[in-house]
Amino acid sequence: MHYVGSFQSTQPKHMLALQALCLAFISVPCMLCCSVVYALCLQEYFDWAKPLEESKPVQRLSKLAKELGVVLPVSFFERVNNAHFNSLAMIDADGTVLGVYRKSHIPDGPGYQEKFYFSPGDTGFKVWDTKFGRLGAAICWDQWFPEAARSMALMGAEVLFYPTAIGSEPEDPTYNSYPHWTRTMLGHAAANLVPVVASNRIGTETWGKSSITFYGGSFISGQHGDVLAQVGAKELKDGNLHPKPDSVEGFVVQAFDLDKCRTNRLGWGVFRDRRPELY
């Protein structure tokens, strides 16, 4: 999805898109990472942060989840006393907020100066029992860390969700990190034998002489790391991703038999044969 400005300015478009997805029998739509971080460290953006109980995105999407009977992982900018977090609320199909995960890994680089805004998360990794399965979710930069995926898998996650906002590198606009980004999460799926769902935004943010163009290319992988669906891909062959998908709005859909996934996961024995005392 193309994101510009505050949640208030884009909320009608987000709500309509979610309603369309859910009416198409999507049980767990994966939304985007909260996009309040720009290269310039501007203090007024702190005003966007709200406590969970006052978060308008969470309140509105809780109502929508209940109305449509779907599970929604919702990113929001959270304020807790003097701390600020890049957070995700997991909303069950009856509109109940099951809990909050606060982003553990906070990057700091050109165009992604998140440490100015966000404290490191203090929740630890989280999974939730929802109407449609036991789901794990981490946020954006977390997806580069195999420990995050393994932790959620060890907690029993049946599907991993990664809402994201990633694009070009301001210091080198010619560098395309999209294939690397995707393969990292495909590795999480294959190593933990769980499906992975990753969403990413499109559009360009410009400030001064610098800019970021977000890749889009949201995708769903199977539990063996095979790409099953990819937004903007002209074609998919043999489970491989398309390295340069079109930067378009859209969605993809995939059904999973979680019981069969569990049987396959147990058959591989990778959790039985772990040796954490050696790591």
mmCIF file of C-alpha atoms in Angstrom:
data_model
loop_
_atom_site.group_PDB
_atom_site.id
_atom_site.type_symbol
_atom_site.label_atom_id
_atom_site.label_comp_id
_atom_site.label_asym_id
_atom_site.label_seq_id
_atom_site.Cartn_x
_atom_site.Cartn_y
_atom_site.Cartn_z
ATOM 1 C CA MET A 1 0.000 0.000 0.000
ATOM 2 C CA HIS A 2 1.082 3.565 -0.702
ATOM 3 C CA TYR A 3 1.389 5.467 2.586
ATOM 4 C CA VAL A 4 1.693 9.249 2.823
ATOM 5 C CA GLY A 5 1.152 11.317 5.945
ATOM 6 C CA SER A 6 -0.694 10.393 9.112
ATOM 7 C CA PHE A 7 -3.029 7.514 9.821
ATOM 8 C CA GLN A 8 -5.895 9.996 9.815
ATOM 9 C CA SER A 9 -5.179 10.996 6.216
ATOM 10 C CA THR A 10 -4.908 7.429 4.921
ATOM 11 C CA GLN A 11 -7.348 5.661 7.248
ATOM 12 C CA PRO A 12 -10.326 5.601 4.821
ATOM 13 C CA LYS A 13 -8.193 3.957 2.118
ATOM 14 C CA HIS A 14 -6.761 1.412 4.565
ATOM 15 C CA MET A 15 -10.231 0.554 5.858
ATOM 16 C CA LEU A 16 -11.676 0.086 2.375
ATOM 17 C CA ALA A 17 -8.748 -2.100 1.354
ATOM 18 C CA LEU A 18 -9.129 -4.256 4.451
ATOM 19 C CA GLN A 19 -12.854 -4.599 3.923
ATOM 20 C CA ALA A 20 -12.256 -5.743 0.344
ATOM 21 C CA LEU A 21 -9.674 -8.274 1.487
ATOM 22 C CA CYS A 22 -11.866 -9.669 4.230
ATOM 23 C CA LEU A 23 -14.884 -9.948 1.973
ATOM 24 C CA ALA A 24 -12.635 -12.056 -0.266
ATOM 25 C CA PHE A 25 -12.423 -14.561 2.620
ATOM 26 C CA ILE A 26 -9.038 -13.508 3.957
ATOM 27 C CA SER A 27 -8.772 -14.723 7.549
ATOM 28 C CA VAL A 28 -5.579 -12.912 8.644
ATOM 29 C CA PRO A 29 -4.601 -9.865 6.540
ATOM 30 C CA CYS A 30 -1.057 -8.629 7.246
ATOM 31 C CA MET A 31 -0.824 -4.836 7.407
ATOM 32 C CA LEU A 32 2.224 -2.583 7.162
ATOM 33 C CA CYS A 33 4.818 -1.508 9.674
ATOM 34 C CA CYS A 34 3.923 1.869 11.174
ATOM 35 C CA SER A 35 5.511 4.497 8.916
ATOM 36 C CA VAL A 36 6.167 7.451 11.162
ATOM 37 C CA VAL A 37 9.941 7.448 10.842
ATOM 38 C CA TYR A 38 11.625 9.761 8.377
ATOM 39 C CA ALA A 39 15.297 10.528 7.886
ATOM 40 C CA LEU A 40 14.997 13.840 9.676
ATOM 41 C CA CYS A 41 14.574 13.535 13.434
ATOM 42 C CA LEU A 42 11.583 15.811 13.973
ATOM 43 C CA GLN A 43 10.213 16.049 17.486
ATOM 44 C CA GLU A 44 6.641 16.786 16.425
ATOM 45 C CA TYR A 45 6.222 13.176 15.300
ATOM 46 C CA PHE A 46 6.226 12.148 18.950
ATOM 47 C CA ASP A 47 2.729 13.629 19.112
ATOM 48 C CA TRP A 48 1.536 10.765 16.899
ATOM 49 C CA ALA A 49 2.298 8.221 19.626
ATOM 50 C CA LYS A 50 -0.591 7.176 21.872
ATOM 51 C CA PRO A 51 -1.076 4.634 24.655
ATOM 52 C CA LEU A 52 -2.683 1.400 23.495
ATOM 53 C CA GLU A 53 -5.999 2.363 25.075
ATOM 54 C CA GLU A 54 -6.075 5.649 23.120
ATOM 55 C CA SER A 55 -4.755 4.401 19.766
ATOM 56 C CA LYS A 56 -7.276 5.275 17.068
ATOM 57 C CA PRO A 57 -5.852 2.750 14.552
ATOM 58 C CA VAL A 58 -6.241 -0.039 17.113
ATOM 59 C CA GLN A 59 -9.724 1.096 18.139
ATOM 60 C CA ARG A 60 -11.007 1.374 14.576
ATOM 61 C CA LEU A 61 -9.477 -1.855 13.379
ATOM 62 C CA SER A 62 -10.717 -3.743 16.434
ATOM 63 C CA LYS A 63 -14.228 -2.831 15.366
ATOM 64 C CA LEU A 64 -13.503 -3.903 11.805
ATOM 65 C CA ALA A 65 -12.001 -7.237 12.912
ATOM 66 C CA LYS A 66 -15.153 -7.979 14.897
ATOM 67 C CA GLU A 67 -17.442 -6.860 12.073
ATOM 68 C CA LEU A 68 -15.723 -9.056 9.495
ATOM 69 C CA GLY A 69 -14.619 -11.924 11.740
ATOM 70 C CA VAL A 70 -10.910 -11.688 10.903
ATOM 71 C CA VAL A 71 -7.642 -11.535 12.828
ATOM 72 C CA LEU A 72 -5.656 -8.312 12.356
ATOM 73 C CA PRO A 73 -2.025 -7.672 13.345
ATOM 74 C CA VAL A 74 -2.028 -3.857 13.609
ATOM 75 C CA SER A 75 1.105 -1.702 13.809
ATOM 76 C CA PHE A 76 0.927 1.530 15.786
ATOM 77 C CA PHE A 77 3.161 4.147 17.414
ATOM 78 C CA GLU A 78 2.857 3.487 21.154
ATOM 79 C CA ARG A 79 3.588 5.798 24.078
ATOM 80 C CA VAL A 80 4.143 4.322 27.529
ATOM 81 C CA ASN A 81 4.921 7.069 30.051
ATOM 82 C CA ASN A 82 8.189 8.561 28.693
ATOM 83 C CA ALA A 83 8.999 5.642 26.398
ATOM 84 C CA HIS A 84 7.940 5.283 22.753
ATOM 85 C CA PHE A 85 7.709 2.002 20.891
ATOM 86 C CA ASN A 86 7.143 0.666 17.377
ATOM 87 C CA SER A 87 4.388 -1.712 18.422
ATOM 88 C CA LEU A 88 1.952 -4.272 17.062
ATOM 89 C CA ALA A 89 -1.419 -5.183 18.552
ATOM 90 C CA MET A 90 -2.805 -8.611 17.695
ATOM 91 C CA ILE A 91 -6.581 -8.345 17.343
ATOM 92 C CA ASP A 92 -8.650 -11.518 17.339
ATOM 93 C CA ALA A 93 -11.698 -12.142 15.164
ATOM 94 C CA ASP A 94 -14.062 -10.978 17.916
ATOM 95 C CA GLY A 95 -12.308 -7.606 18.172
ATOM 96 C CA THR A 96 -10.376 -8.486 21.335
ATOM 97 C CA VAL A 97 -6.846 -7.098 21.600
ATOM 98 C CA LEU A 98 -4.916 -10.209 22.615
ATOM 99 C CA GLY A 99 -1.735 -8.348 23.431
ATOM 100 C CA VAL A 100 1.045 -6.094 22.193
ATOM 101 C CA TYR A 101 4.491 -6.814 20.798
ATOM 102 C CA ARG A 102 7.107 -4.034 20.872
ATOM 103 C CA LYS A 103 9.797 -4.102 18.209
ATOM 104 C CA SER A 104 12.986 -5.588 19.647
ATOM 105 C CA HIS A 105 15.629 -4.511 17.110
ATOM 106 C CA ILE A 106 15.830 -0.783 16.361
ATOM 107 C CA PRO A 107 17.938 0.270 13.341
ATOM 108 C CA ASP A 108 19.859 3.484 12.887
ATOM 109 C CA GLY A 109 21.123 4.271 9.399
ATOM 110 C CA PRO A 110 20.663 6.803 6.605
ATOM 111 C CA GLY A 111 16.941 7.137 6.005
ATOM 112 C CA TYR A 112 16.074 4.734 8.817
ATOM 113 C CA GLN A 113 16.926 6.696 11.967
ATOM 114 C CA GLU A 114 14.520 4.885 14.233
ATOM 115 C CA LYS A 115 16.567 5.104 17.429
ATOM 116 C CA PHE A 116 15.585 8.770 17.699
ATOM 117 C CA TYR A 117 11.934 7.754 18.039
ATOM 118 C CA PHE A 118 11.766 4.231 19.413
ATOM 119 C CA SER A 119 12.999 2.574 22.581
ATOM 120 C CA PRO A 120 14.023 -1.094 22.246
ATOM 121 C CA GLY A 121 11.009 -3.298 22.861
ATOM 122 C CA ASP A 122 10.546 -4.719 26.347
ATOM 123 C CA THR A 123 7.923 -7.406 25.679
ATOM 124 C CA GLY A 124 10.116 -10.175 24.334
ATOM 125 C CA PHE A 125 8.850 -12.088 21.317
ATOM 126 C CA LYS A 126 5.172 -12.964 21.329
ATOM 127 C CA VAL A 127 2.755 -15.484 19.867
ATOM 128 C CA TRP A 128 -1.004 -15.512 20.250
ATOM 129 C CA ASP A 129 -3.739 -18.136 20.096
ATOM 130 C CA THR A 130 -6.271 -16.700 17.645
ATOM 131 C CA LYS A 131 -9.390 -18.007 16.000
ATOM 132 C CA PHE A 132 -7.330 -19.096 12.994
ATOM 133 C CA GLY A 133 -4.215 -20.487 14.641
ATOM 134 C CA ARG A 134 -1.265 -19.683 16.872
ATOM 135 C CA LEU A 135 0.367 -16.688 15.225
ATOM 136 C CA GLY A 136 3.698 -14.956 15.727
ATOM 137 C CA ALA A 137 4.492 -11.441 14.554
ATOM 138 C CA ALA A 138 7.643 -9.327 14.524
ATOM 139 C CA ILE A 139 8.260 -5.915 12.972
ATOM 140 C CA CYS A 140 10.434 -4.794 10.043
ATOM 141 C CA TRP A 141 14.111 -4.826 11.186
ATOM 142 C CA ASP A 142 13.326 -7.833 13.401
ATOM 143 C CA GLN A 143 13.019 -9.878 10.221
ATOM 144 C CA TRP A 144 16.791 -9.861 9.678
ATOM 145 C CA PHE A 145 17.412 -11.789 12.896
ATOM 146 C CA PRO A 146 16.980 -15.585 12.790
ATOM 147 C CA GLU A 147 16.772 -15.605 16.582
ATOM 148 C CA ALA A 148 13.433 -13.780 16.421
ATOM 149 C CA ALA A 149 11.886 -16.318 14.055
ATOM 150 C CA ARG A 150 13.283 -19.273 16.016
ATOM 151 C CA SER A 151 12.023 -17.825 19.298
ATOM 152 C CA MET A 152 8.488 -17.516 17.953
ATOM 153 C CA ALA A 153 8.652 -20.995 16.424
ATOM 154 C CA LEU A 154 9.799 -22.435 19.763
ATOM 155 C CA MET A 155 6.784 -20.751 21.347
ATOM 156 C CA GLY A 156 4.555 -22.670 18.956
ATOM 157 C CA ALA A 157 3.892 -20.132 16.202
ATOM 158 C CA GLU A 158 2.190 -21.795 13.232
ATOM 159 C CA VAL A 159 2.604 -18.789 10.901
ATOM 160 C CA LEU A 160 5.030 -15.851 11.142
ATOM 161 C CA PHE A 161 3.999 -12.321 10.143
ATOM 162 C CA TYR A 162 6.386 -9.487 9.300
ATOM 163 C CA PRO A 163 4.796 -6.057 8.635
ATOM 164 C CA THR A 164 7.486 -3.934 6.987
ATOM 165 C CA ALA A 165 8.517 -0.630 5.435
ATOM 166 C CA ILE A 166 11.742 -1.151 3.452
ATOM 167 C CA GLY A 167 13.073 0.444 0.304
ATOM 168 C CA SER A 168 16.094 1.922 -1.421
ATOM 169 C CA GLU A 169 19.218 3.059 0.409
ATOM 170 C CA PRO A 170 19.618 6.865 0.328
ATOM 171 C CA GLU A 171 23.416 6.644 0.226
ATOM 172 C CA ASP A 172 23.263 4.305 -2.804
ATOM 173 C CA PRO A 173 19.948 4.420 -4.699
ATOM 174 C CA THR A 174 21.263 1.849 -7.199
ATOM 175 C CA TYR A 175 21.514 -0.871 -4.560
ATOM 176 C CA ASN A 176 18.536 -3.240 -4.544
ATOM 177 C CA SER A 177 18.226 -5.048 -1.208
ATOM 178 C CA TYR A 178 14.831 -6.538 -2.059
ATOM 179 C CA PRO A 179 16.100 -10.045 -2.987
ATOM 180 C CA HIS A 180 18.254 -10.165 0.154
ATOM 181 C CA TRP A 181 15.314 -9.029 2.312
ATOM 182 C CA THR A 182 13.082 -11.702 0.848
ATOM 183 C CA ARG A 183 15.591 -14.560 1.011
ATOM 184 C CA THR A 184 16.283 -13.838 4.659
ATOM 185 C CA MET A 185 12.642 -14.480 5.536
ATOM 186 C CA LEU A 186 12.444 -17.475 3.229
ATOM 187 C CA GLY A 187 15.293 -18.867 5.292
ATOM 188 C CA HIS A 188 13.233 -18.342 8.445
ATOM 189 C CA ALA A 189 10.379 -20.305 6.877
ATOM 190 C CA ALA A 190 12.636 -23.152 5.763
ATOM 191 C CA ALA A 191 14.649 -23.385 8.988
ATOM 192 C CA ASN A 192 11.579 -23.362 11.219
ATOM 193 C CA LEU A 193 9.189 -25.123 8.827
ATOM 194 C CA VAL A 194 6.462 -22.493 9.223
ATOM 195 C CA PRO A 195 4.821 -20.297 6.565
ATOM 196 C CA VAL A 196 5.878 -16.646 6.484
ATOM 197 C CA VAL A 197 3.727 -13.660 5.492
ATOM 198 C CA ALA A 198 5.555 -10.371 4.780
ATOM 199 C CA SER A 199 3.900 -7.092 3.823
ATOM 200 C CA ASN A 200 5.739 -4.047 2.475
ATOM 201 C CA ARG A 201 4.664 -0.604 1.340
ATOM 202 C CA ILE A 202 5.249 1.279 -1.924
ATOM 203 C CA GLY A 203 5.724 4.966 -2.705
ATOM 204 C CA THR A 204 8.554 7.485 -2.368
ATOM 205 C CA GLU A 205 9.484 9.660 0.611
ATOM 206 C CA THR A 206 11.589 12.728 -0.261
ATOM 207 C CA TRP A 207 13.347 15.174 2.026
ATOM 208 C CA GLY A 208 15.946 17.675 0.910
ATOM 209 C CA LYS A 209 18.192 16.036 -1.685
ATOM 210 C CA SER A 210 17.537 12.497 -0.484
ATOM 211 C CA SER A 211 14.696 10.011 -0.846
ATOM 212 C CA ILE A 212 13.579 6.424 -0.263
ATOM 213 C CA THR A 213 11.513 4.469 -2.780
ATOM 214 C CA PHE A 214 9.820 1.558 -1.044
ATOM 215 C CA TYR A 215 9.965 -1.792 -2.819
ATOM 216 C CA GLY A 216 6.502 -3.230 -2.245
ATOM 217 C CA GLY A 217 6.655 -6.883 -3.285
ATOM 218 C CA SER A 218 4.727 -8.322 -0.341
ATOM 219 C CA PHE A 219 4.782 -12.105 -0.401
ATOM 220 C CA ILE A 220 3.669 -15.355 1.223
ATOM 221 C CA SER A 221 5.963 -18.340 1.542
ATOM 222 C CA GLY A 222 5.311 -21.964 2.346
ATOM 223 C CA GLN A 223 6.967 -23.769 5.227
ATOM 224 C CA HIS A 224 9.857 -24.918 3.031
ATOM 225 C CA GLY A 225 10.816 -21.397 1.956
ATOM 226 C CA ASP A 226 9.063 -21.554 -1.411
ATOM 227 C CA VAL A 227 7.386 -18.363 -2.631
ATOM 228 C CA LEU A 228 3.713 -19.160 -3.124
ATOM 229 C CA ALA A 229 2.420 -15.676 -3.908
ATOM 230 C CA GLN A 230 4.052 -12.273 -4.506
ATOM 231 C CA VAL A 231 2.511 -8.875 -5.167
ATOM 232 C CA GLY A 232 3.723 -7.377 -8.457
ATOM 233 C CA ALA A 233 5.396 -10.551 -9.727
ATOM 234 C CA LYS A 234 4.878 -11.206 -13.417
ATOM 235 C CA GLU A 235 5.409 -14.914 -12.854
ATOM 236 C CA LEU A 236 6.731 -17.336 -10.267
ATOM 237 C CA LYS A 237 8.780 -20.399 -11.176
ATOM 238 C CA ASP A 238 9.651 -23.373 -8.991
ATOM 239 C CA GLY A 239 8.977 -21.501 -5.764
ATOM 240 C CA ASN A 240 11.497 -18.754 -6.526
ATOM 241 C CA LEU A 241 10.745 -15.087 -5.957
ATOM 242 C CA HIS A 242 10.642 -12.514 -8.713
ATOM 243 C CA PRO A 243 13.701 -10.311 -7.963
ATOM 244 C CA LYS A 244 12.157 -7.063 -9.221
ATOM 245 C CA PRO A 245 8.371 -7.134 -8.834
ATOM 246 C CA ASP A 246 6.346 -4.198 -10.094
ATOM 247 C CA SER A 247 5.837 -1.527 -7.438
ATOM 248 C CA VAL A 248 2.065 -1.722 -7.269
ATOM 249 C CA GLU A 249 -0.680 -1.812 -4.683
ATOM 250 C CA GLY A 250 -2.283 -5.189 -4.322
ATOM 251 C CA PHE A 251 -2.696 -8.294 -2.243
ATOM 252 C CA VAL A 252 -2.085 -12.006 -2.509
ATOM 253 C CA VAL A 253 -3.898 -14.902 -0.889
ATOM 254 C CA GLN A 254 -2.796 -18.332 0.279
ATOM 255 C CA ALA A 255 -4.535 -21.056 2.304
ATOM 256 C CA PHE A 256 -2.633 -23.373 4.664
ATOM 257 C CA ASP A 257 -3.598 -26.623 6.343
ATOM 258 C CA LEU A 258 -1.898 -25.988 9.672
ATOM 259 C CA ASP A 259 -2.354 -29.574 10.832
ATOM 260 C CA LYS A 260 -0.473 -30.835 7.786
ATOM 261 C CA CYS A 261 2.205 -28.199 8.336
ATOM 262 C CA ARG A 262 2.639 -29.404 11.906
ATOM 263 C CA THR A 263 2.918 -33.040 10.827
ATOM 264 C CA ASN A 264 5.565 -32.109 8.261
ATOM 265 C CA ARG A 265 7.442 -29.981 10.817
ATOM 266 C CA LEU A 266 7.534 -32.825 13.336
ATOM 267 C CA GLY A 267 8.676 -35.262 10.654
ATOM 268 C CA TRP A 268 11.795 -33.199 9.955
ATOM 269 C CA GLY A 269 12.895 -33.369 13.594
ATOM 270 C CA VAL A 270 14.716 -30.030 13.561
ATOM 271 C CA PHE A 271 13.282 -29.028 16.938
ATOM 272 C CA ARG A 272 13.936 -32.485 18.413
ATOM 273 C CA ASP A 273 17.573 -32.383 17.338
ATOM 274 C CA ARG A 274 18.436 -28.859 18.489
ATOM 275 C CA ARG A 275 21.560 -28.541 20.701
ATOM 276 C CA PRO A 276 21.146 -25.149 22.401
ATOM 277 C CA GLU A 277 23.889 -26.004 24.923
ATOM 278 C CA LEU A 278 26.368 -25.810 22.011
ATOM 279 C CA TYR A 279 25.202 -22.553 20.513
#
